[in-house]
Short mmCIF file of C-alpha atoms and ligand atoms in Angstrom, two decimals:
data_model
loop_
_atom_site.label_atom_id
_atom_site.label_comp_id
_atom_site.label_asym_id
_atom_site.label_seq_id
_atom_site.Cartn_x
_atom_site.Cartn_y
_atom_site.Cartn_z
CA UNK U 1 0.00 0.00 0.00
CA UNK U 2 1.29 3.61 -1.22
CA UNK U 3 1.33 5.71 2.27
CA UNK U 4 2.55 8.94 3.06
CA UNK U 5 6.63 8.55 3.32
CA UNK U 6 6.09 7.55 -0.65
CA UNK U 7 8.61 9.86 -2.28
CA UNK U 8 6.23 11.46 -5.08
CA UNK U 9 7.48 12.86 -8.28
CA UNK U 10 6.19 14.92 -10.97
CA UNK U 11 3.75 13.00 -12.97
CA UNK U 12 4.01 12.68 -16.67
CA UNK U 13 0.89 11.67 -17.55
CA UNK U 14 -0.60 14.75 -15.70
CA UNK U 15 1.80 16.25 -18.02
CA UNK U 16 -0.02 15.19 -21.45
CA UNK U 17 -3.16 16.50 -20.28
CA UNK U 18 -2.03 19.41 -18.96
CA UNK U 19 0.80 21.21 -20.86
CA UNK U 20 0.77 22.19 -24.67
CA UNK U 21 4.06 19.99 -25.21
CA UNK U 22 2.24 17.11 -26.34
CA UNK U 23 0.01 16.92 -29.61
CA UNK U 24 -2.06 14.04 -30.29
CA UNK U 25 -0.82 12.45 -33.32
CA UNK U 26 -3.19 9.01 -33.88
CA UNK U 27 -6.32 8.50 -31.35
CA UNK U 28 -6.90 4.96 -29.82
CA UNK U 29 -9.99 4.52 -32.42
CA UNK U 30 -7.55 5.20 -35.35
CA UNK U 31 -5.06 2.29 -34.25
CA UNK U 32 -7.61 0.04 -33.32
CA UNK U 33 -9.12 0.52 -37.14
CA UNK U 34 -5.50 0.18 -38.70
CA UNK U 35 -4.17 -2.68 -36.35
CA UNK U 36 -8.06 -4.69 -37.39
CA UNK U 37 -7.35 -3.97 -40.81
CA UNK U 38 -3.39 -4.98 -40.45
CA UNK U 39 -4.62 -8.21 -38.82
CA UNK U 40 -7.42 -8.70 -40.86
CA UNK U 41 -4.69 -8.80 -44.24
CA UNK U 42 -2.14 -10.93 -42.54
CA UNK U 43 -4.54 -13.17 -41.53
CA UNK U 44 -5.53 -13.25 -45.35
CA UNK U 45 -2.37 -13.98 -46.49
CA UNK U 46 -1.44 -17.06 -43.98
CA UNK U 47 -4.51 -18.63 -44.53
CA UNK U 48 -4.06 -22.34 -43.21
CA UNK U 49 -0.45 -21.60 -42.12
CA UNK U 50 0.52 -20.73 -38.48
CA UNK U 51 2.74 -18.01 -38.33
CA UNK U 52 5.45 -17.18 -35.39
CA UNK U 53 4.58 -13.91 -34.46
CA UNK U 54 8.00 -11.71 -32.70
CA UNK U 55 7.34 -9.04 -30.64
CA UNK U 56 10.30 -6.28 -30.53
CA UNK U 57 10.30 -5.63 -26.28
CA UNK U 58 9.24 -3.09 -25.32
CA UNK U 59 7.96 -0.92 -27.54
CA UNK U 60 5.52 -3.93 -28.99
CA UNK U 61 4.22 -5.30 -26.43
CA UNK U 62 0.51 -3.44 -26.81
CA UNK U 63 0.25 -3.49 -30.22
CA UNK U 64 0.92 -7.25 -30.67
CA UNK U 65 -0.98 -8.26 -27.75
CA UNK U 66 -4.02 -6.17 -30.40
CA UNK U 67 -2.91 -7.65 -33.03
CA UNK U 68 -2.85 -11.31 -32.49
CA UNK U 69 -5.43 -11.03 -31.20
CA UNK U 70 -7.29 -9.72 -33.95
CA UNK U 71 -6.56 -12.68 -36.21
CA UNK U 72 -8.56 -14.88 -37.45
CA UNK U 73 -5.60 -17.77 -37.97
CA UNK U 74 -3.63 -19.91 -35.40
CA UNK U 75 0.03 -18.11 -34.46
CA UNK U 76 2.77 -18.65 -31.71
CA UNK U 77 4.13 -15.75 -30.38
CA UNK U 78 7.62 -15.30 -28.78
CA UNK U 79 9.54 -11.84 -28.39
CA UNK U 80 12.68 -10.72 -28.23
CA UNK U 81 14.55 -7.05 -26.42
CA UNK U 82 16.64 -5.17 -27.88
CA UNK U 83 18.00 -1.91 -27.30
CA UNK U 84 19.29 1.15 -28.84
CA UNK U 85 17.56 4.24 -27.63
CA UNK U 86 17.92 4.18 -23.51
CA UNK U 87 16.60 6.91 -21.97
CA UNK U 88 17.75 8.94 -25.20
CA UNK U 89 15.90 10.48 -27.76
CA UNK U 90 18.33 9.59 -30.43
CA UNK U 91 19.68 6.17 -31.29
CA UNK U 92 22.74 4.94 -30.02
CA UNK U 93 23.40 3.56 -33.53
CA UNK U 94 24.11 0.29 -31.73
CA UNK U 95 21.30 -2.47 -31.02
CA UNK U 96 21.86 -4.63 -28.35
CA UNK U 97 19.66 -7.69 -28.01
CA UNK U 98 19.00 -8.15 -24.33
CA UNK U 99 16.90 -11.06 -24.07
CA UNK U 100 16.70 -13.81 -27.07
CA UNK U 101 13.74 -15.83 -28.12
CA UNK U 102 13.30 -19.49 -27.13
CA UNK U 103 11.69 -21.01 -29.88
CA UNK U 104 13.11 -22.28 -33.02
CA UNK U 105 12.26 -20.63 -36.01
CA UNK U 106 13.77 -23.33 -38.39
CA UNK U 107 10.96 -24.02 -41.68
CA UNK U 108 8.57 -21.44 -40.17
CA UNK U 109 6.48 -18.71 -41.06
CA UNK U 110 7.83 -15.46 -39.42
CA UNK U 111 6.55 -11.97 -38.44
CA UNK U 112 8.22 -9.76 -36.28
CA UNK U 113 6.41 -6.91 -34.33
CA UNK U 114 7.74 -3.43 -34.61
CA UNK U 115 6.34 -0.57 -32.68
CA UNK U 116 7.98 1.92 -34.59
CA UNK U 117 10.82 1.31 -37.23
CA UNK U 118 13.29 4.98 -36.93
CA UNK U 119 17.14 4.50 -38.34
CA UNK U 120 15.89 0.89 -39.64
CA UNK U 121 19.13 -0.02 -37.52
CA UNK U 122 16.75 -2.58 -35.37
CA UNK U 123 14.89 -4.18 -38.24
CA UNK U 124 18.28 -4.52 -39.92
CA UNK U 125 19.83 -6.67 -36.73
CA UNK U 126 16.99 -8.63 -36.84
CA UNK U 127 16.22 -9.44 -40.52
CA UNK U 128 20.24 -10.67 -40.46
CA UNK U 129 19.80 -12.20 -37.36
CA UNK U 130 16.53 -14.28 -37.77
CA UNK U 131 17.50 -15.00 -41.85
CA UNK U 132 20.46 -17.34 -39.74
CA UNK U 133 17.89 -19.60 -38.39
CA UNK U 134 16.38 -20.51 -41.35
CA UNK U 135 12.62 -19.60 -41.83
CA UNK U 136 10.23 -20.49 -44.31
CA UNK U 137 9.55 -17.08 -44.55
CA UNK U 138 10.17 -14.07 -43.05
CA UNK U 139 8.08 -10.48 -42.72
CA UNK U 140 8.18 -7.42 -40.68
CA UNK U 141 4.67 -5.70 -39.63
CA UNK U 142 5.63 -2.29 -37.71
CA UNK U 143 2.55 -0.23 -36.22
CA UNK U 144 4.50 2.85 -37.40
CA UNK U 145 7.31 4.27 -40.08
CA UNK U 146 8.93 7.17 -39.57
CA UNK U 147 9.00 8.62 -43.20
CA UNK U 148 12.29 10.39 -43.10
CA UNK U 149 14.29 8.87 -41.14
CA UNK U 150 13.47 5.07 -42.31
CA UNK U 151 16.39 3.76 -44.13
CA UNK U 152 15.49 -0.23 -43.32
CA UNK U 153 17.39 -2.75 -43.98
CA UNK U 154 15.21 -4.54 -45.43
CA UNK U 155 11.04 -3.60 -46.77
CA UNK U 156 8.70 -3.45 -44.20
CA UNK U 157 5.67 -5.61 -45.03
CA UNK U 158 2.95 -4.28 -43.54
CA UNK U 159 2.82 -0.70 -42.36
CA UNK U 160 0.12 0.74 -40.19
CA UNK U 161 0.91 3.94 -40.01
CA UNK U 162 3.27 6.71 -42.12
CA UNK U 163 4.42 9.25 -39.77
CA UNK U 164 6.54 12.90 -39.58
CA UNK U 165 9.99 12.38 -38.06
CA UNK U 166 8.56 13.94 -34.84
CA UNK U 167 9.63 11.67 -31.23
CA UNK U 168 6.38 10.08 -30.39
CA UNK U 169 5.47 8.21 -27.10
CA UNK U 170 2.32 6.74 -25.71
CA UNK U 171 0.73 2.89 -26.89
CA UNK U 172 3.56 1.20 -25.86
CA UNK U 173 6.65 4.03 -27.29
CA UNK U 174 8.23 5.49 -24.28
CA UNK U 175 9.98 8.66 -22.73
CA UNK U 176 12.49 8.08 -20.78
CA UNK U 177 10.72 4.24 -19.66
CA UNK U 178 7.78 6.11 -19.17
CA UNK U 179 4.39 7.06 -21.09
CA UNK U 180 4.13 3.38 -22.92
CA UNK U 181 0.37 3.25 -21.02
CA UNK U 182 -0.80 6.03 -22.64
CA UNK U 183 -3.99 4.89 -25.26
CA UNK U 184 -3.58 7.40 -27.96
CA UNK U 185 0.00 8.25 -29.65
CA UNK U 186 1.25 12.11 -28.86
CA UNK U 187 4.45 13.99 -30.73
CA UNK U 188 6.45 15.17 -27.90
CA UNK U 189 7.93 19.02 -28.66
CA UNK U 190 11.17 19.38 -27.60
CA UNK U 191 11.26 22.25 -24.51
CA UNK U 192 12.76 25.40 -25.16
C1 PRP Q 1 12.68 1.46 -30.21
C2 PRP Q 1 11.50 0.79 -30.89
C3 PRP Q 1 12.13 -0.04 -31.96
C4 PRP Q 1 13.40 0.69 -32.28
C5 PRP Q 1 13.26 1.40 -33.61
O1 PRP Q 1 13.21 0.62 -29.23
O2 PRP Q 1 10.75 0.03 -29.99
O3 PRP Q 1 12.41 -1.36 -31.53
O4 PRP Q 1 13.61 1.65 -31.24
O5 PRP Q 1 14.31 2.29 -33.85
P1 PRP Q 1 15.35 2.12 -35.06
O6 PRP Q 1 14.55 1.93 -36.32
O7 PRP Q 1 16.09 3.44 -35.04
O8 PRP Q 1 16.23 0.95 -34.75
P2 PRP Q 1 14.13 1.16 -28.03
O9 PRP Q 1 15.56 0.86 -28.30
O10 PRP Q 1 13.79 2.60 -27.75
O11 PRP Q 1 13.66 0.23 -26.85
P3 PRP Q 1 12.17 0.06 -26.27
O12 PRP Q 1 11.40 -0.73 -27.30
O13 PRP Q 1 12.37 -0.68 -25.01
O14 PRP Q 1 11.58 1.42 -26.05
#
């Protein structure tokens, strides 16, 4: 139970709703339309197969757990975590994986989970790294694509949303760990 002593700390989702630094970009209605839709196509397209679906931690962990289950096909998820933001708002330029998956992706059908593809640095690790296990097949479904700055290593399969190269947070995308609860997506301004 939270008592008194509790340190407390400026809140940051009193922050959203309360200063003009954050501007909704895409409401919860509009990703739930585009993640039914997204679901609705890869389910489509796998029709009697059962895909391994990857969710990218952390950033993915909302929008897969609406994806999957928006499908109307059997799947096996797994996820792995990598890292190369931090607490930054810029990339390190270096992903480090920081928890691997356990199943074996050997002959399968594969889909990794993106929140949000940025340098394309991530997808690139992964596409390399998952193309050495030997799948069936291998796609990438990201939730959003940041239209400038993408430079992917490889085509992104199924996009749900095209977006300004503005630092976004809420539905799972972070500031500084925080913010992934929120149910719509804001752009965060920079401060002056
Ligand atoms: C974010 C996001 C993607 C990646 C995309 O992860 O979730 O996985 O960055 O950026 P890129 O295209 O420039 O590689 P982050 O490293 O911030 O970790 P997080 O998912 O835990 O927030």
């Amino acid at each position: 139970m939270l008592t008194k002593q509790v340190k407390t700390y400026p809140s940051r989702i009193e922050e959203v709703k309360n200063s003009g630094r954050y501007r909704m970009l895409l409401s919860e209605v509009d990703i739930q339309r585009r993640t039914k839709e997204l679901a609705e196509k890869i389910s489509e397209d796998y029709r009697g197969r059962c895909p391994v679906f990857i969710g990218v931690l952390n950033g993915s962990f909302i929008f897969i757990a609406d994806l999957v289950r928006q499908l109307t096909i059997d799947c096996e998820v797994d996820f792995f975590k990598l890292s190369s933001y931090g607490d930054a708002m810029v990339s390190s330029g270096e992903v480090k994986l920081k928890k691997d998956i356990d199943c074996h992706l050997a002959d399968k059908d594969v889909i990794v989970v993106e929140d949000i593809v940025d340098s394309g640095l991530s997808v690139k690790f992964l596409n390399e790294k998952i193309m050495d296990m030997k799948p069936s097949s291998l796609r990438f479904v990201s939730l959003l694509v940041k239209w400038d700055n993408a430079q992917p290593g490889r085509k992104i399969d199924y996009v749900g949303f095209s977006i300004p190269s503005e630092f976004v947070v809420g539905f799972g995308l972070d500031f500084e760990q925080k913010l992934r609860n929120l149910k719509n997506i804001y752009i965060m301004q920079e401060q002056d």
